[in-house]
PDB file of C-alpha atoms in Angstrom:
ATOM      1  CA  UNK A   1      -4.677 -16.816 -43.096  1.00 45.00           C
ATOM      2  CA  UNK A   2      -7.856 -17.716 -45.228  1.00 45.00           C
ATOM      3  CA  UNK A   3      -8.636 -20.307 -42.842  1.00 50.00           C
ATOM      4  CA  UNK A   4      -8.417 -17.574 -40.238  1.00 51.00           C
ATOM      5  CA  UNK A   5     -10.603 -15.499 -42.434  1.00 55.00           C
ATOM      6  CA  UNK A   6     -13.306 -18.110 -42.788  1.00 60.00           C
ATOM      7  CA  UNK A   7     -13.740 -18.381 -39.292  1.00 70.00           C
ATOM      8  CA  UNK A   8     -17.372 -15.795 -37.198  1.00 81.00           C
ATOM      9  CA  UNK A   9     -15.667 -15.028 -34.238  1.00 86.00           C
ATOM     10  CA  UNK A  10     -17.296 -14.226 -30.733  1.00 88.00           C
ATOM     11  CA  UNK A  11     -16.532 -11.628 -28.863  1.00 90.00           C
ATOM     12  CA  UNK A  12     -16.832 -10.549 -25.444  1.00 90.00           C
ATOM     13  CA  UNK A  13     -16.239  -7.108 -24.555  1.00 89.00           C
ATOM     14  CA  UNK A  14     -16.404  -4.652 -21.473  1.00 89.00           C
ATOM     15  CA  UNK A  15     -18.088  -1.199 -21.092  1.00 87.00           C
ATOM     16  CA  UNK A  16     -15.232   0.434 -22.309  1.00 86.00           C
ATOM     17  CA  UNK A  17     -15.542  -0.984 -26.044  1.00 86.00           C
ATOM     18  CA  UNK A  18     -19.184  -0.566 -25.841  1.00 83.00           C
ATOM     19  CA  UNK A  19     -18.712   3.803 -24.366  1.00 81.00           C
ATOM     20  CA  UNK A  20     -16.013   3.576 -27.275  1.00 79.00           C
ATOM     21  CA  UNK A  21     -18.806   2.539 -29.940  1.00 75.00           C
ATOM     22  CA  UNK A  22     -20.821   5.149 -28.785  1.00 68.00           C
ATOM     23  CA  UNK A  23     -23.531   2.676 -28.057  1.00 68.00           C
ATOM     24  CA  UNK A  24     -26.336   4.203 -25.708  1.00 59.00           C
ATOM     25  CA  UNK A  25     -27.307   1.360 -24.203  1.00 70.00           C
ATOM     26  CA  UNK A  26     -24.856  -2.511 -23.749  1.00 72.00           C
ATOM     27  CA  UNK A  27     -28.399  -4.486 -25.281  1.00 73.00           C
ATOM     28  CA  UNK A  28     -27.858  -2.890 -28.759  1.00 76.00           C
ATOM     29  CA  UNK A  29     -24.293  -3.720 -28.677  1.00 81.00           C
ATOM     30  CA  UNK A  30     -25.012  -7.369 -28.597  1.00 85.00           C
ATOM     31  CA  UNK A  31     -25.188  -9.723 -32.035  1.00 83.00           C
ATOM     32  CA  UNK A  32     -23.035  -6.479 -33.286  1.00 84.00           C
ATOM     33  CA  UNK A  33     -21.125  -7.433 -36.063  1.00 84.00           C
ATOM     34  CA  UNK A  34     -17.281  -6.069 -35.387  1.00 83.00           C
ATOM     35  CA  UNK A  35     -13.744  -6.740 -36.836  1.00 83.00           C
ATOM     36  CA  UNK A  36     -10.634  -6.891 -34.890  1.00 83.00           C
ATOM     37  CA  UNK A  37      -7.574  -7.075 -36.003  1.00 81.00           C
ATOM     38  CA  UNK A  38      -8.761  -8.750 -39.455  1.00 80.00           C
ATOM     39  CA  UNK A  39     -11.117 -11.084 -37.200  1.00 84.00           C
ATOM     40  CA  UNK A  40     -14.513 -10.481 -38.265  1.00 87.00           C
ATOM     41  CA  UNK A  41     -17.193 -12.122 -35.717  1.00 87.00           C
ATOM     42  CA  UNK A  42     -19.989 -10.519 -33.764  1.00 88.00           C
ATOM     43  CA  UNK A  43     -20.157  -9.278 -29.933  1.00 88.00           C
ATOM     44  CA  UNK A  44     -21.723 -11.995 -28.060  1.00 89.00           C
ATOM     45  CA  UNK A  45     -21.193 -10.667 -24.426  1.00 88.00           C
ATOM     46  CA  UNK A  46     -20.604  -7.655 -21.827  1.00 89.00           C
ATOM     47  CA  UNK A  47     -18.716  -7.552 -19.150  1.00 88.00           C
ATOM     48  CA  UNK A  48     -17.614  -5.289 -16.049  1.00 89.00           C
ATOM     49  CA  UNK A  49     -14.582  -3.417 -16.763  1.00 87.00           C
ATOM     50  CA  UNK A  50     -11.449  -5.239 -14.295  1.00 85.00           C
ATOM     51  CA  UNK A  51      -8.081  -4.316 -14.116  1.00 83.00           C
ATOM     52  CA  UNK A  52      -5.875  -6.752 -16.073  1.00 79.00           C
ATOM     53  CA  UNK A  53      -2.478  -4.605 -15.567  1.00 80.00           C
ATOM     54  CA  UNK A  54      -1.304  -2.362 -12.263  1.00 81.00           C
ATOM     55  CA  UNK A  55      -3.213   0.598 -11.246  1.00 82.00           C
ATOM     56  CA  UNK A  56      -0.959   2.842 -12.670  1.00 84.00           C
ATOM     57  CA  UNK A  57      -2.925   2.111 -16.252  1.00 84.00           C
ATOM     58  CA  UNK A  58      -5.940   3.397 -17.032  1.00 87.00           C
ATOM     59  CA  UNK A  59      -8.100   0.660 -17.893  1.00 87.00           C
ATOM     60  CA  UNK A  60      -8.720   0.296 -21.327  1.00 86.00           C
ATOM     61  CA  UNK A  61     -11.172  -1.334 -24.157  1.00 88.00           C
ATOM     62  CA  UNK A  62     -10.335  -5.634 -23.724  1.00 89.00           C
ATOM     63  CA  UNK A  63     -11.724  -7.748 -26.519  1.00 89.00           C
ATOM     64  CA  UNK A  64     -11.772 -11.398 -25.441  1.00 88.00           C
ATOM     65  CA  UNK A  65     -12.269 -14.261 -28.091  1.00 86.00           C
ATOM     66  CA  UNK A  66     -11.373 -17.393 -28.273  1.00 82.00           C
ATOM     67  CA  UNK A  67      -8.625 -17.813 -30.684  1.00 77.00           C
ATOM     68  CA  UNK A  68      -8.180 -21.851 -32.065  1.00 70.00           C
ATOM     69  CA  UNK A  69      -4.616 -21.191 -33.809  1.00 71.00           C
ATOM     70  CA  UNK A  70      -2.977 -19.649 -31.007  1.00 72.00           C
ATOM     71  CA  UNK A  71      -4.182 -21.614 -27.462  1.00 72.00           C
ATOM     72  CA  UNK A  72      -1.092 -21.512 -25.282  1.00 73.00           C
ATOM     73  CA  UNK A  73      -2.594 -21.104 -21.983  1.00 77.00           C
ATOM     74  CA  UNK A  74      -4.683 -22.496 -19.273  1.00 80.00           C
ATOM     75  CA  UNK A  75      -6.609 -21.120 -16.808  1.00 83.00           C
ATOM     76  CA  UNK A  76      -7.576 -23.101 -14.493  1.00 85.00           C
ATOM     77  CA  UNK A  77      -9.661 -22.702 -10.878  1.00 85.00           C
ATOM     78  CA  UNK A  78      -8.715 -24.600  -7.878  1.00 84.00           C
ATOM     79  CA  UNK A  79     -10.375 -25.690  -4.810  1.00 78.00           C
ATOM     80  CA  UNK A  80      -8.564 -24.324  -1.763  1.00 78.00           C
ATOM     81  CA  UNK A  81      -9.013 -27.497   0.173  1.00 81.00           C
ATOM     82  CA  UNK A  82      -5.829 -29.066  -1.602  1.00 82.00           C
ATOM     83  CA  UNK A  83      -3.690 -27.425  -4.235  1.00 87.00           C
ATOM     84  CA  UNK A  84      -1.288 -30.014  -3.806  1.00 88.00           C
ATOM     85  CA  UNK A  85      -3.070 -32.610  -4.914  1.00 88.00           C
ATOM     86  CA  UNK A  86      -4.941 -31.015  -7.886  1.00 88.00           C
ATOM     87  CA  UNK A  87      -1.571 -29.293  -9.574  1.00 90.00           C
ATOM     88  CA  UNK A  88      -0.118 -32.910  -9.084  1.00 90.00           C
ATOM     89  CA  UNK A  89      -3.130 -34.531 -10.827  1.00 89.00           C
ATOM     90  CA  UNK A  90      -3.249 -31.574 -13.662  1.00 89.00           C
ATOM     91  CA  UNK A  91       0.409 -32.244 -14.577  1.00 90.00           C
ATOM     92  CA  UNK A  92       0.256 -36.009 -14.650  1.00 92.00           C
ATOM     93  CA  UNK A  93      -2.478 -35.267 -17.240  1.00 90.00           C
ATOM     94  CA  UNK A  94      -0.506 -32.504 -19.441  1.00 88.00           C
ATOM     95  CA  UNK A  95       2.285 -35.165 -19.592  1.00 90.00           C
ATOM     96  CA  UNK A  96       0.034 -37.886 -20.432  1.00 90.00           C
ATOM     97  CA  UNK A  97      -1.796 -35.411 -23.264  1.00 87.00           C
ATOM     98  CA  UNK A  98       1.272 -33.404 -24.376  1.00 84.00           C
ATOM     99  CA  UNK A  99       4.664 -35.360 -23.549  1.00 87.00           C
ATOM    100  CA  UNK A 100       6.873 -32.934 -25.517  1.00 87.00           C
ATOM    101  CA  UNK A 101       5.588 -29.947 -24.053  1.00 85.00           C
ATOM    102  CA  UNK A 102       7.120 -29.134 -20.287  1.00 87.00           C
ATOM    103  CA  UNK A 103       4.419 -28.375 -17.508  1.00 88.00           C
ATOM    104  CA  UNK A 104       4.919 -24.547 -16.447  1.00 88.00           C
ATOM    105  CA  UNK A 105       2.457 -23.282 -13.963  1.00 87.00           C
ATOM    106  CA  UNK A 106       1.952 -20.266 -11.992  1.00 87.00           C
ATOM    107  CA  UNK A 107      -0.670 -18.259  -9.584  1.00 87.00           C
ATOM    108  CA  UNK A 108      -3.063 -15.697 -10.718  1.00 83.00           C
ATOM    109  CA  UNK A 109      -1.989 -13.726  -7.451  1.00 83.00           C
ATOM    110  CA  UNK A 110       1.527 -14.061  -7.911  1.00 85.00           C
ATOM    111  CA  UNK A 111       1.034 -12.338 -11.216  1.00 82.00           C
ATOM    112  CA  UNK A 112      -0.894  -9.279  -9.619  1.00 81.00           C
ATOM    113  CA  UNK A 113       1.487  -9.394  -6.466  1.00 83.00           C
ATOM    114  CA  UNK A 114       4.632  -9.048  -9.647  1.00 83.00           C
ATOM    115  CA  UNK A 115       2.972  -5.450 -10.562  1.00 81.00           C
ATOM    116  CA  UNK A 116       3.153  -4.034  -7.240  1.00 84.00           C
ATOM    117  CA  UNK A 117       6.761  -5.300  -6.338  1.00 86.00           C
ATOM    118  CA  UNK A 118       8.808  -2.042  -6.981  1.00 84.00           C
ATOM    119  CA  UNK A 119       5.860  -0.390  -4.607  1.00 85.00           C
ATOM    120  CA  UNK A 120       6.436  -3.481  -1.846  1.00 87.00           C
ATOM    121  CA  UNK A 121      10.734  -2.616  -2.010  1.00 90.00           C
ATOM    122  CA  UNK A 122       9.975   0.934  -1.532  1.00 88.00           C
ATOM    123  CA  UNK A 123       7.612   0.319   1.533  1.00 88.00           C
ATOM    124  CA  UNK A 124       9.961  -1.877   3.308  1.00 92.00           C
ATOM    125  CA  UNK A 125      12.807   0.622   2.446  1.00 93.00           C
ATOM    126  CA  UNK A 126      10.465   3.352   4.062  1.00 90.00           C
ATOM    127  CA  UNK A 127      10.009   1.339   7.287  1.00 91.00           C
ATOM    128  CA  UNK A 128      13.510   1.017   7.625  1.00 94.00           C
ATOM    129  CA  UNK A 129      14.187   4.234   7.395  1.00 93.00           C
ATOM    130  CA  UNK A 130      11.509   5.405   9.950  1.00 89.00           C
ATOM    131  CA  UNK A 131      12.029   2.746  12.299  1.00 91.00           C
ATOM    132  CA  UNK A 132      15.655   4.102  12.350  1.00 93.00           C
ATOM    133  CA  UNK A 133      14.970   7.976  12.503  1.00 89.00           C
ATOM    134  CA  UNK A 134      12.262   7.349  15.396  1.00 88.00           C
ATOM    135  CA  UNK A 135      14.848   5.615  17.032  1.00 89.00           C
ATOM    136  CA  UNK A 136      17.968   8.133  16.460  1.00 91.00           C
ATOM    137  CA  UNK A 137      15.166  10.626  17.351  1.00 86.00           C
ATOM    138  CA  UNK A 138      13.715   9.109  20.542  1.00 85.00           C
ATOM    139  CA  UNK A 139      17.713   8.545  22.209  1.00 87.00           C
ATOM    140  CA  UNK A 140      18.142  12.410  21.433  1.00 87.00           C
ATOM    141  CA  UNK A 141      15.135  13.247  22.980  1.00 84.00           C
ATOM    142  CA  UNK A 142      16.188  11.162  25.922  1.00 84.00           C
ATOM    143  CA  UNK A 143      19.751  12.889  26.189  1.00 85.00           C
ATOM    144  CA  UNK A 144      17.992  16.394  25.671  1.00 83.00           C
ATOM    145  CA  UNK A 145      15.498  15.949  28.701  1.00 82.00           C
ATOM    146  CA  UNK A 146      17.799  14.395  30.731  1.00 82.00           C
ATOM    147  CA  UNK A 147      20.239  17.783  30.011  1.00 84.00           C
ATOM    148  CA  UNK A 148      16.956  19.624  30.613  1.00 80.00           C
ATOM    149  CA  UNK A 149      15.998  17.801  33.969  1.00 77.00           C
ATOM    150  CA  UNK A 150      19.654  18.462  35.370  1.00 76.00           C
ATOM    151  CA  UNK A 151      19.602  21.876  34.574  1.00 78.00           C
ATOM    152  CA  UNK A 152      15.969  22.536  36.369  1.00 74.00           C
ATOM    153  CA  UNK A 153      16.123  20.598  39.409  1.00 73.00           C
ATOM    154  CA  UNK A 154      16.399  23.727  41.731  1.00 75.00           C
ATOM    155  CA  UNK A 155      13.298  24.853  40.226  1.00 75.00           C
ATOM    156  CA  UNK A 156      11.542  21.214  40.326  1.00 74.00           C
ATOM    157  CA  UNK A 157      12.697  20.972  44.012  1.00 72.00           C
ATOM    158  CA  UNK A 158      11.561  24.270  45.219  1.00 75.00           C
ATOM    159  CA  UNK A 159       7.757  23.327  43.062  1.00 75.00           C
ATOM    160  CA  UNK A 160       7.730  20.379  45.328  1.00 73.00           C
ATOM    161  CA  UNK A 161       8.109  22.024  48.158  1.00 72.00           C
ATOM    162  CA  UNK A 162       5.196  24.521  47.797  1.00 75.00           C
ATOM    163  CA  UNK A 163       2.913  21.633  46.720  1.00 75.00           C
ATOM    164  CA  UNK A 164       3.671  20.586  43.218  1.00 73.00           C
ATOM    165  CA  UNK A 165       1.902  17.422  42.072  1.00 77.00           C
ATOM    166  CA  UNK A 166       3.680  14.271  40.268  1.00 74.00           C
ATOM    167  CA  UNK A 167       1.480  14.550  37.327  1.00 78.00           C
ATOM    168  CA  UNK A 168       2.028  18.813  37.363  1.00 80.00           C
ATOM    169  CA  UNK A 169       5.872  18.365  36.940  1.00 77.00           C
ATOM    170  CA  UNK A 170       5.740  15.523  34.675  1.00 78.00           C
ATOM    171  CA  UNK A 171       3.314  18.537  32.095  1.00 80.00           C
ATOM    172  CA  UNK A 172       5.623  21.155  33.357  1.00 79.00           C
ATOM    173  CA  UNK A 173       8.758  19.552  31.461  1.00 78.00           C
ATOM    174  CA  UNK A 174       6.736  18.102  28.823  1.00 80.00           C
ATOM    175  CA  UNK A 175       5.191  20.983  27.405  1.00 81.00           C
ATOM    176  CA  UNK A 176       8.111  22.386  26.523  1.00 79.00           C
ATOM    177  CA  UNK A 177       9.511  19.818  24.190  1.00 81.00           C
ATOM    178  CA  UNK A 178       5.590  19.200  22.644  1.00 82.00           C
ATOM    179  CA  UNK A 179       5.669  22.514  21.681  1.00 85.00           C
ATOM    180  CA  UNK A 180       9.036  21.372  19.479  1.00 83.00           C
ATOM    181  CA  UNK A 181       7.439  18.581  18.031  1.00 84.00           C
ATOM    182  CA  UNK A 182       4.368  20.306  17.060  1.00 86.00           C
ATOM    183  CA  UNK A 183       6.552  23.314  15.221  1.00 88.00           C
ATOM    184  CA  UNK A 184       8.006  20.184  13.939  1.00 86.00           C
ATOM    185  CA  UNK A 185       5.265  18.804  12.284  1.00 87.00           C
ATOM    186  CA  UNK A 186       3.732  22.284  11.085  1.00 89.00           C
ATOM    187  CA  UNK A 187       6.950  22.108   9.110  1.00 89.00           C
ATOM    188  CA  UNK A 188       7.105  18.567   8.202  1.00 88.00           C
ATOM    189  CA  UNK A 189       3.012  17.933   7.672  1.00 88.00           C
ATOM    190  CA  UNK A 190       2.937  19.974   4.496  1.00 89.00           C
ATOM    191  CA  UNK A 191       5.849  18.198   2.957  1.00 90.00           C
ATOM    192  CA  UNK A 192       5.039  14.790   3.313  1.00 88.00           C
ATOM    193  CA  UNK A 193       1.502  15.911   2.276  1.00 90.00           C
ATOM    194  CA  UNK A 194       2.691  17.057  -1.245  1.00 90.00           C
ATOM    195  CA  UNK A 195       5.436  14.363  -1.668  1.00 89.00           C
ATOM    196  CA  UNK A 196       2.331  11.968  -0.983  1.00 88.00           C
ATOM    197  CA  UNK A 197       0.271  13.699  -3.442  1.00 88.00           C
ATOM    198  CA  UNK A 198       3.375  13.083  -6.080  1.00 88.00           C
ATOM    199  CA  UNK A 199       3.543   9.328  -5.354  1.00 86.00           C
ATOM    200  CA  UNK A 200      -0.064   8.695  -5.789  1.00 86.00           C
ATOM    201  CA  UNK A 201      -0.529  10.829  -9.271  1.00 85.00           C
ATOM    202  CA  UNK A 202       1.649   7.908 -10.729  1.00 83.00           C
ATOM    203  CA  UNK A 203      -1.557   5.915 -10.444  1.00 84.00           C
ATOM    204  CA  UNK A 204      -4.595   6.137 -12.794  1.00 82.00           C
ATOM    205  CA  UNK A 205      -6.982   5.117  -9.837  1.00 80.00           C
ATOM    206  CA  UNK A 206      -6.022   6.525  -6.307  1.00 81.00           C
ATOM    207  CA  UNK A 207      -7.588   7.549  -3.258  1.00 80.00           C
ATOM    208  CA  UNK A 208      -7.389  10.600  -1.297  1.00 82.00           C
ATOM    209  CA  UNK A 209      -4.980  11.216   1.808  1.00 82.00           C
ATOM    210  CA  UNK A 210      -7.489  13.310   3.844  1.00 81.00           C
ATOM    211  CA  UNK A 211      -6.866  14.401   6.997  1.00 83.00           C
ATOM    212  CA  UNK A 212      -6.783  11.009   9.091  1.00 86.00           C
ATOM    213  CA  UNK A 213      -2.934  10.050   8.755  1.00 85.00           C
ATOM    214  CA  UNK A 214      -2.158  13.704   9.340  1.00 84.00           C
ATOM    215  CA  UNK A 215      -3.974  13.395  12.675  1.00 88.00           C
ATOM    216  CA  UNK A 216      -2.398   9.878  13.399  1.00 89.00           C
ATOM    217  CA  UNK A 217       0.986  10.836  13.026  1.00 86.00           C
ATOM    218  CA  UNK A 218       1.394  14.096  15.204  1.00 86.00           C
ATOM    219  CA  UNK A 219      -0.750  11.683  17.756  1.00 88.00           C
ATOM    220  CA  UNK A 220       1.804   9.405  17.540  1.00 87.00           C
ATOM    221  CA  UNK A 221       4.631  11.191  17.516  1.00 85.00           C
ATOM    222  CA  UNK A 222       3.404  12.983  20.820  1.00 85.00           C
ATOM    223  CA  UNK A 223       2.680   9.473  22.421  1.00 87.00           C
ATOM    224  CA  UNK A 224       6.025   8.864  21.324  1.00 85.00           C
ATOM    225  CA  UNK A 225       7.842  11.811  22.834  1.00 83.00           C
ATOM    226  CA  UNK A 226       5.957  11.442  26.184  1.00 84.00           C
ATOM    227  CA  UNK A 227       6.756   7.767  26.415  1.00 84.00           C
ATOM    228  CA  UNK A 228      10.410   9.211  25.814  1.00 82.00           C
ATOM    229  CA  UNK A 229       9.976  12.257  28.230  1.00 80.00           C
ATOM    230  CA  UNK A 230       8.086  10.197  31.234  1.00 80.00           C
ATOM    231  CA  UNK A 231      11.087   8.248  32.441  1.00 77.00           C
ATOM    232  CA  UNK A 232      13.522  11.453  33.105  1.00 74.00           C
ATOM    233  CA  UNK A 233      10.324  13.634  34.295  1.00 75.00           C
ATOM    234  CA  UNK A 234       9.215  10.692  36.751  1.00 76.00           C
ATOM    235  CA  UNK A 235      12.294  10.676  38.045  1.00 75.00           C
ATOM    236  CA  UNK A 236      12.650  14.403  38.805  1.00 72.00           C
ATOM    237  CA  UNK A 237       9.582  14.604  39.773  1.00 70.00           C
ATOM    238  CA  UNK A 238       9.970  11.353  42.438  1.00 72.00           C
ATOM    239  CA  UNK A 239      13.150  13.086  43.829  1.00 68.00           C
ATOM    240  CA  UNK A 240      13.391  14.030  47.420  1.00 66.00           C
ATOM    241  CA  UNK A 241      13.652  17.987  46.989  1.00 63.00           C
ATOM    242  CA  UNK A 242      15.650  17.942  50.357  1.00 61.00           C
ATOM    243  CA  UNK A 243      18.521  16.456  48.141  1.00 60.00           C
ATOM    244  CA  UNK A 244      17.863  18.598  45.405  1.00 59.00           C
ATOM    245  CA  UNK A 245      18.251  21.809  47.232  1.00 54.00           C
ATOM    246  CA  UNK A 246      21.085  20.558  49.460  1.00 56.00           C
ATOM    247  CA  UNK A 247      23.274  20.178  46.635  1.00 51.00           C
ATOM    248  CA  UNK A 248      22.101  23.527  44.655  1.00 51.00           C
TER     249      UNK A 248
END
């Protein structure tokens, strides 16, 4: 401890210590003589504030120092050409330096990619789930124009017959069931909206929704439907109405 005592540290700091001093301006925080935690040294260096934990922390005053009595880490930075090769050569060093001591390694990004995992589980749970309900949804949308197509092909036949277009039956059943799916989403938009809004006030930094996704997804889930719709609506509309009306 009085060896710990003897020692001037040097410390490097980010904005937030220097705000937190009160200090107008980061030049007059520099060759500032400060004690942390016992260590008494001076501030020797500013730096940008970064996040060191998950974005769900605010980021906070970071004192950096070098501390002899308490090394226990590494970092080191790697060439990209062959990682390999240099985490083979760095451990045959360690065990050459430090024989007793086992050779534990791991990736900056890993680390970072650990904070977000719970957020990674409940995307892929998410996808699931709406790959499944599109798909539950888009067979019941099948069955209901099919029942809808079977119960208006008297009406589809006799629209032929004066002159009805391909592409003007085809809107003529579709409208219909787009009106449905926009009710739907004037009841569903608002929701998901606000149980957005929830998820995202867990984090300290966040961005907005804005209106974008909202207008993605009810374009979507029209492109959807009509992908759905067109096969049954083709096919009514492509029918001879001579059949049609024969068997009404």
């Amino acid at each position: 401890k009085e060896a710990m005592n003897d020692i001037k540290y040097a410390f490097i700091v980010n904005t937030q210590v220097v705000s937190t001093l009160l200090l107008a301006e980061y030049e007059s925080a520099i060759g500032l003589g400060v004690s942390v935690n016992g260590r008494k040294g001076e501030i020797v260096g500013i730096i940008e504030d970064f996040h060191s934990s998950s974005l769900h922390n605010k980021i906070n005053p970071m004192v950096l120092m070098l501390e002899p009595y308490q090394y226990n880490k590494l970092f080191i930075k790697l060439s990209t050409s062959d990682i390999q090769k240099s985490i083979l050569g760095i451990e045959a060093d360690w065990k050459r330096l430090m024989p007793d001591r086992p050779f534990v390694f791991e990736f900056m990004d890993d680390e970072y990619e650990a904070l977000y995992r719970s957020e990674e589980r409940l995307s892929k749970v998410f996808t699931v789930f709406a790959v499944l309900a599109i798909v539950i949804a888009c067979l019941g949308l099948f069955g209901l124009v099919a029942f809808a197509v079977e119960k208006r092909n008297k009406e589809i036949g006799v629209r032929k017959v004066l002159g009805a277009s391909v592409p003007s039956l085809f809107f003529l059943i579709a409208k219909d069931f787009s009106k449905l799916i926009v009710i739907a989403f004037i009841v569903a938009a608002p929701l998901a909206y606000w149980l957005m809004q929830q998820w995202l006030s867990d984090f300290e930094y966040r961005t907005s929704i804005g209106a974008w996704p909202l207008i993605i997804s009810i374009v979507s889930a029209l492109s959807i439907a009509m992908l759905t719709i067109s096969y049954q609506s083709i096919k009514a509309a492509l029918l001879n109405p001579a059949e049609t009306l024969r068997a009404e």
